[in-house]
XYZ file of N, CA and C in Angstrom:
504
model
N 0.826 -1.186 0.000
C 0.000 0.000 0.000
C 0.874 1.255 0.000
N 1.865 1.304 0.877
C 2.741 2.472 0.954
C 3.521 2.651 -0.343
N 3.962 1.537 -0.935
C 4.712 1.624 -2.188
C 3.840 2.208 -3.296
N 2.578 1.804 -3.321
C 1.673 2.307 -4.347
C 1.442 3.811 -4.181
N 1.309 4.255 -2.942
C 1.106 5.683 -2.691
C 2.368 6.471 -3.024
N 3.539 5.961 -2.601
C 4.788 6.705 -2.751
C 5.361 6.664 -4.166
N 5.143 5.578 -4.902
C 5.775 5.464 -6.217
C 4.778 5.539 -7.366
N 3.716 4.770 -7.292
C 2.796 4.688 -8.417
C 1.928 5.935 -8.538
N 1.362 6.369 -7.428
C 0.434 7.507 -7.439
C 1.011 8.711 -6.705
N 2.314 8.916 -6.794
C 2.939 9.998 -6.035
C 2.484 11.380 -6.492
N 2.197 11.559 -7.768
C 1.754 12.871 -8.255
C 0.384 13.247 -7.680
N -0.520 12.288 -7.593
C -1.856 12.579 -7.072
C -1.803 12.994 -5.607
N -0.986 12.271 -4.830
C -0.937 12.554 -3.400
C -0.062 13.764 -3.071
N 0.947 14.045 -3.876
C 1.817 15.186 -3.583
C 1.175 16.515 -3.958
N 0.205 16.496 -4.852
C -0.423 17.749 -5.274
C -1.617 18.134 -4.411
N -2.010 17.280 -3.493
C -3.150 17.589 -2.637
C -2.754 18.650 -1.617
N -3.637 19.613 -1.350
C -3.301 20.648 -0.360
C -3.255 20.061 1.050
N -2.410 20.617 1.841
C -2.287 20.163 3.218
C -3.453 20.704 4.036
N -4.174 19.829 4.700
C -5.286 20.262 5.538
C -4.790 21.046 6.742
N -3.610 20.701 7.209
C -3.047 21.405 8.349
C -2.793 22.872 8.009
N -2.330 23.135 6.788
C -2.099 24.519 6.367
C -3.413 25.297 6.347
N -4.486 24.655 5.904
C -5.796 25.300 5.870
C -6.276 25.619 7.285
N -6.091 24.677 8.194
C -6.495 24.889 9.585
C -5.711 26.052 10.194
N -4.404 26.104 9.933
C -3.598 27.192 10.482
C -3.977 28.530 9.869
N -4.367 28.528 8.596
C -4.805 29.769 7.947
C -6.092 30.285 8.584
N -7.039 29.394 8.838
C -8.292 29.773 9.493
C -8.012 30.273 10.906
N -7.128 29.584 11.592
C -6.777 29.990 12.951
C -6.148 31.389 12.968
N -5.283 31.653 12.009
C -4.625 32.957 11.911
C -5.653 34.061 11.664
N -6.594 33.816 10.761
C -7.639 34.799 10.469
C -8.478 35.072 11.715
N -8.839 34.009 12.430
C -9.643 34.177 13.650
C -8.897 34.990 14.696
N -7.638 34.691 14.906
C -6.863 35.400 15.925
C -6.679 36.863 15.541
N -6.411 37.125 14.268
C -6.170 38.504 13.840
C -7.435 39.354 13.819
N -8.555 38.761 13.390
C -9.750 39.567 13.165
C -10.854 39.376 14.205
N -11.049 38.168 14.680
C -12.163 37.911 15.594
C -11.777 37.987 17.064
N -10.609 37.489 17.402
C -10.232 37.388 18.804
C -9.163 38.399 19.210
N -9.005 39.456 18.457
C -8.003 40.463 18.808
C -8.489 41.255 20.024
N -7.556 41.887 20.719
C -7.939 42.652 21.911
C -8.800 43.854 21.526
N -8.555 44.423 20.358
C -9.361 45.554 19.891
C -10.810 45.121 19.677
N -11.001 43.956 19.070
C -12.356 43.445 18.826
C -13.034 43.124 20.156
N -12.288 42.518 21.072
C -12.861 42.190 22.384
C -13.275 43.457 23.130
N -12.488 44.514 23.025
C -12.833 45.777 23.681
C -14.083 46.406 23.075
N -14.320 46.155 21.789
C -15.513 46.726 21.158
C -16.795 46.090 21.699
N -16.692 44.897 22.256
C -17.860 44.213 22.811
C -18.027 44.452 24.313
N -17.144 45.236 24.887
C -17.193 45.474 26.330
C -18.522 46.067 26.803
N -19.095 47.074 26.118
C -20.388 47.605 26.576
C -21.495 46.545 26.598
N -21.485 45.655 25.623
C -22.483 44.577 25.590
C -22.296 43.671 26.795
N -21.059 43.293 27.049
C -20.745 42.422 28.181
C -21.164 43.072 29.496
N -20.821 44.345 29.670
C -21.176 45.046 30.907
C -22.689 45.152 31.071
N -23.384 45.444 29.989
C -24.837 45.571 30.021
C -25.498 44.253 30.420
N -25.061 43.160 29.823
C -25.658 41.854 30.123
C -25.330 41.397 31.542
N -24.099 41.632 31.990
C -23.724 41.252 33.360
C -24.516 42.079 34.367
N -24.702 43.365 34.082
C -25.503 44.219 34.958
C -26.945 43.710 35.033
N -27.490 43.297 33.892
C -28.841 42.726 33.883
C -28.926 41.450 34.704
N -27.889 40.605 34.619
C -27.871 39.371 35.406
C -27.801 39.689 36.899
N -26.982 40.661 37.265
C -26.860 41.043 38.675
C -28.196 41.562 39.196
N -28.894 42.351 38.390
C -30.213 42.853 38.794
C -31.201 41.704 38.989
N -31.170 40.705 38.085
C -32.057 39.532 38.229
C -31.774 38.803 39.534
N -30.486 38.592 39.811
C -30.105 37.870 41.027
C -30.509 38.664 42.264
N -30.246 39.961 42.268
C -30.595 40.761 43.451
C -32.105 40.836 43.640
N -32.870 40.855 42.546
C -34.330 40.877 42.645
C -34.844 39.568 43.244
N -34.278 38.439 42.812
C -34.739 37.160 43.357
C -34.292 36.976 44.805
N -33.128 37.510 45.157
C -32.653 37.425 46.541
C -33.513 38.299 47.447
N -33.864 39.497 46.976
C -34.687 40.384 47.804
C -36.098 39.827 47.995
N -36.554 39.017 47.049
C -37.869 38.384 47.181
C -37.762 37.046 47.908
N -36.586 36.737 48.438
C -36.310 35.490 49.162
C -36.603 34.255 48.311
N -36.344 34.364 47.024
C -36.499 33.213 46.133
C -35.172 32.479 46.032
N -35.269 31.211 45.714
C -34.083 30.401 45.502
C -33.463 30.787 44.157
N -32.167 31.043 44.136
C -31.485 31.464 42.913
C -30.707 30.287 42.350
N -31.069 29.883 41.143
C -30.416 28.762 40.490
C -29.429 29.294 39.454
N -28.153 29.275 39.794
C -27.131 29.781 38.887
C -26.959 28.886 37.662
N -27.384 27.639 37.749
C -27.304 26.734 36.599
C -28.230 27.174 35.474
N -29.244 27.960 35.788
C -30.125 28.505 34.757
C -29.685 29.907 34.345
N -29.201 30.679 35.298
C -28.862 32.080 35.031
C -27.597 32.210 34.186
N -26.559 31.444 34.493
C -25.292 31.585 33.773
C -25.383 31.172 32.301
N -26.035 30.048 31.952
C -26.198 29.761 30.513
C -27.032 30.824 29.801
N -28.012 31.374 30.502
C -28.821 32.442 29.920
C -27.963 33.680 29.652
N -27.071 33.997 30.577
C -26.151 35.124 30.393
C -25.237 34.876 29.198
N -24.667 33.691 29.130
C -23.781 33.347 28.018
C -24.516 33.450 26.691
N -25.727 32.913 26.652
C -26.545 32.965 25.441
C -26.835 34.409 25.041
N -27.179 35.242 26.008
C -27.503 36.643 25.722
C -26.294 37.391 25.169
N -25.126 37.156 25.753
C -23.910 37.830 25.282
C -23.572 37.387 23.866
N -23.598 36.088 23.625
C -23.260 35.573 22.293
C -24.246 36.080 21.247
N -25.531 36.089 21.560
C -26.536 36.573 20.603
C -26.355 38.048 20.297
N -26.081 38.848 21.313
C -25.904 40.284 21.067
C -24.649 40.562 20.265
N -23.590 39.788 20.505
C -22.354 39.986 19.746
C -22.518 39.475 18.313
N -23.080 38.292 18.160
C -23.171 37.678 16.835
C -24.307 38.230 15.987
N -25.480 38.433 16.581
C -26.662 38.816 15.808
C -27.050 40.279 15.971
N -26.531 40.932 16.999
C -26.862 42.330 17.212
C -28.133 42.555 18.002
N -28.747 41.491 18.493
C -29.940 41.657 19.326
C -30.054 40.496 20.301
N -30.841 40.733 21.331
C -31.008 39.728 22.378
C -32.266 38.915 22.125
N -32.183 37.643 22.368
C -33.341 36.761 22.217
C -33.888 36.338 23.574
N -33.604 37.133 24.614
C -34.141 36.828 25.938
C -35.526 37.411 26.147
N -35.888 38.416 25.353
C -37.218 39.007 25.475
C -38.261 38.022 24.964
N -39.441 38.074 25.566
C -40.525 37.190 25.141
C -40.958 37.566 23.730
N -41.387 36.582 22.977
C -41.888 36.864 21.637
C -41.672 35.697 20.707
N -42.125 35.882 19.485
C -42.070 34.831 18.478
C -40.630 34.465 18.125
N -39.761 35.493 17.959
C -38.374 35.226 17.596
C -37.649 34.472 18.700
N -37.934 34.827 19.953
C -37.288 34.155 21.075
C -37.658 32.686 21.102
N -38.945 32.392 20.979
C -39.370 30.996 21.051
C -38.815 30.203 19.875
N -38.767 30.820 18.699
C -38.214 30.126 17.526
C -36.725 29.855 17.721
N -35.996 30.859 18.203
C -34.566 30.710 18.415
C -34.263 29.629 19.449
N -34.970 29.669 20.568
C -34.728 28.684 21.627
C -35.168 27.284 21.204
N -36.230 27.185 20.419
C -36.660 25.882 19.908
C -35.593 25.313 18.971
N -35.050 26.162 18.082
C -33.985 25.715 17.184
C -32.755 25.260 17.963
N -32.381 26.023 18.986
C -31.237 25.633 19.811
C -31.467 24.292 20.497
N -32.652 24.110 21.058
C -32.962 22.860 21.765
C -32.946 21.674 20.802
N -33.547 21.836 19.632
C -33.557 20.744 18.652
C -32.145 20.430 18.175
N -31.351 21.470 17.969
C -29.982 21.281 17.508
C -29.154 20.536 18.552
N -29.290 20.928 19.815
C -28.545 20.268 20.882
C -28.984 18.818 21.046
N -30.280 18.566 20.913
C -30.780 17.200 21.020
C -30.225 16.334 19.900
N -30.202 16.880 18.695
C -29.706 16.096 17.567
C -28.205 15.855 17.664
N -27.469 16.808 18.237
C -26.032 16.604 18.409
C -25.741 15.485 19.405
N -26.596 15.326 20.384
C -26.385 14.299 21.396
C -26.919 12.938 21.001
N -27.551 12.856 19.847
C -28.144 11.594 19.408
C -27.097 10.589 18.949
N -27.506 9.336 18.920
C -26.624 8.268 18.454
C -26.914 7.999 16.990
N -25.917 8.176 16.163
C -26.035 7.922 14.730
C -25.162 6.721 14.385
N -25.804 5.696 13.845
C -25.076 4.484 13.488
C -23.970 4.775 12.481
N -24.241 5.674 11.541
C -23.268 5.947 10.484
C -21.984 6.576 11.022
N -22.021 7.171 12.202
C -20.801 7.719 12.796
C -19.836 6.616 13.210
N -20.377 5.501 13.637
C -19.545 4.408 14.132
C -19.426 3.264 13.134
N -20.483 3.038 12.380
C -20.515 1.971 11.391
C -21.011 2.566 10.069
N -20.113 3.086 9.231
C -20.540 3.787 8.020
C -21.471 2.977 7.119
N -21.323 1.685 7.095
C -22.192 0.866 6.249
C -23.604 0.747 6.812
N -23.797 1.155 8.063
C -25.113 1.064 8.695
C -25.878 2.389 8.625
N -25.505 3.266 7.710
C -26.169 4.552 7.565
C -27.648 4.428 7.245
N -28.030 3.317 6.665
C -29.441 3.100 6.330
C -30.305 3.044 7.588
N -29.716 2.656 8.718
C -30.472 2.605 9.971
C -30.872 4.025 10.393
N -29.958 4.987 10.191
C -30.272 6.383 10.514
C -31.420 6.896 9.654
N -31.428 6.519 8.385
C -32.520 6.942 7.498
C -33.822 6.273 7.895
N -33.747 5.006 8.241
C -34.935 4.249 8.622
C -35.533 4.781 9.926
N -34.683 5.160 10.862
C -35.166 5.658 12.156
C -35.641 7.110 12.089
N -35.357 7.794 10.990
C -35.797 9.178 10.837
C -34.797 10.201 11.340
N -33.650 9.738 11.795
C -32.636 10.662 12.318
C -32.105 11.578 11.208
N -31.899 11.031 10.025
C -31.372 11.824 8.913
C -32.361 12.894 8.486
N -33.631 12.530 8.374
C -34.635 13.518 7.963
C -34.818 14.594 9.039
N -34.693 14.205 10.308
C -34.791 15.185 11.393
C -33.633 16.183 11.310
N -32.427 15.688 11.043
C -31.273 16.574 10.895
C -31.455 17.530 9.723
N -31.937 17.002 8.598
C -32.149 17.848 7.421
C -33.173 18.938 7.713
N -34.229 18.584 8.444
C -35.264 19.562 8.803
C -34.678 20.664 9.687
N -33.877 20.275 10.675
C -33.263 21.247 11.578
C -32.317 22.166 10.808
N -31.531 21.596 9.895
C -30.600 22.416 9.126
C -31.329 23.383 8.197
N -32.439 22.954 7.612
C -33.213 23.860 6.753
C -33.784 25.019 7.567
N -34.330 24.723 8.744
C -34.871 25.778 9.605
C -33.762 26.723 10.071
N -32.617 26.147 10.409
C -31.485 26.956 10.853
C -30.981 27.849 9.716
N -30.910 27.298 8.508
C -30.496 28.100 7.356
C -31.465 29.243 7.106
N -32.752 28.971 7.242
C -33.769 30.003 7.056
C -33.607 31.109 8.101
N -33.402 30.718 9.349
C -33.211 31.676 10.439
C -31.964 32.524 10.190
N -30.865 31.857 9.815
C -29.619 32.573 9.548
C -29.774 33.538 8.375
N -30.498 33.111 7.336
C -30.701 33.972 6.176
C -31.497 35.219 6.547
N -32.484 35.065 7.432
C -33.254 36.223 7.894
C -32.361 37.218 8.632
N -31.455 36.711 9.444
C -30.534 37.589 10.176
C -29.599 38.305 9.201
N -29.106 37.585 8.204
C -28.232 38.192 7.194
C -28.984 39.274 6.432
N -30.226 38.980 6.044
C -31.038 39.970 5.324
C -31.290 41.211 6.175
N -31.529 41.024 7.471
C -31.724 42.163 8.378
C -30.485 43.046 8.424
N -29.308 42.420 8.437
C -28.074 43.193 8.493
C -27.772 43.884 7.167
N -28.140 43.241 6.055
C -27.898 43.855 4.752
C -28.872 44.989 4.455
N -30.127 44.824 4.883
C -31.172 45.816 4.623
C -31.878 46.167 5.934
N -31.234 46.946 6.808
C -31.828 47.219 8.123
C -33.093 48.066 8.080
N -33.287 48.862 7.030
C -34.453 49.745 6.999
C -35.671 49.116 6.339
N -35.500 47.956 5.702
C -36.635 47.336 5.011
C -37.624 46.757 6.020
N -38.923 46.836 5.717
C -39.921 46.291 6.648
C -39.819 44.776 6.720
N -40.040 44.263 7.912
C -39.952 42.825 8.155
C -41.264 42.156 7.756
N -41.224 41.039 7.021
C -42.469 40.382 6.631
C -43.200 39.812 7.838
N -44.524 39.843 7.776
C -45.338 39.295 8.862
C -45.191 37.776 8.885
N -45.078 37.224 10.085
C -44.958 35.778 10.230
C -46.178 35.246 10.959
N -46.588 34.075 10.541
C -47.696 33.431 11.240
C -47.170 32.778 12.506
N -47.945 32.881 13.550
C -47.599 32.198 14.790
C -48.352 30.884 14.783
N -47.597 29.801 14.711
C -48.230 28.475 14.642
C -48.579 27.968 16.006
């Protein structure tokens, strides 16, 4: 096998791009543009605003002598910060967009934790199709693509009126 790769088909294998180089290129772009200290400082007001909101929630529940569950509050804070940085708005407010966003997140997380036969036994991929796991993934990805496209359209055309959506 090694002889065939090294001698017979050496041109095919030597001309293939190195995946490691691609990974390092992506990493370099992320470090220079996304994770730079200047970029992080630009998000500081968002971070401070969300942390202040979390502190107010905690102090309100403490003053009402309610039990404070940090296991619910901290993921909510993380979600709020990421949404405001990535999408430019918070999905913590009640409404149609919030429920759609949280439903998509829940379905996505559930599907990621699922057991797919094709991951472990590639020839058994038909079991995933038979069980409906593949169609469920495709449905989630289509909904996610639609949601992402709406966000992109909002950023490209911020002044255009938003189409009315039916609440199912």
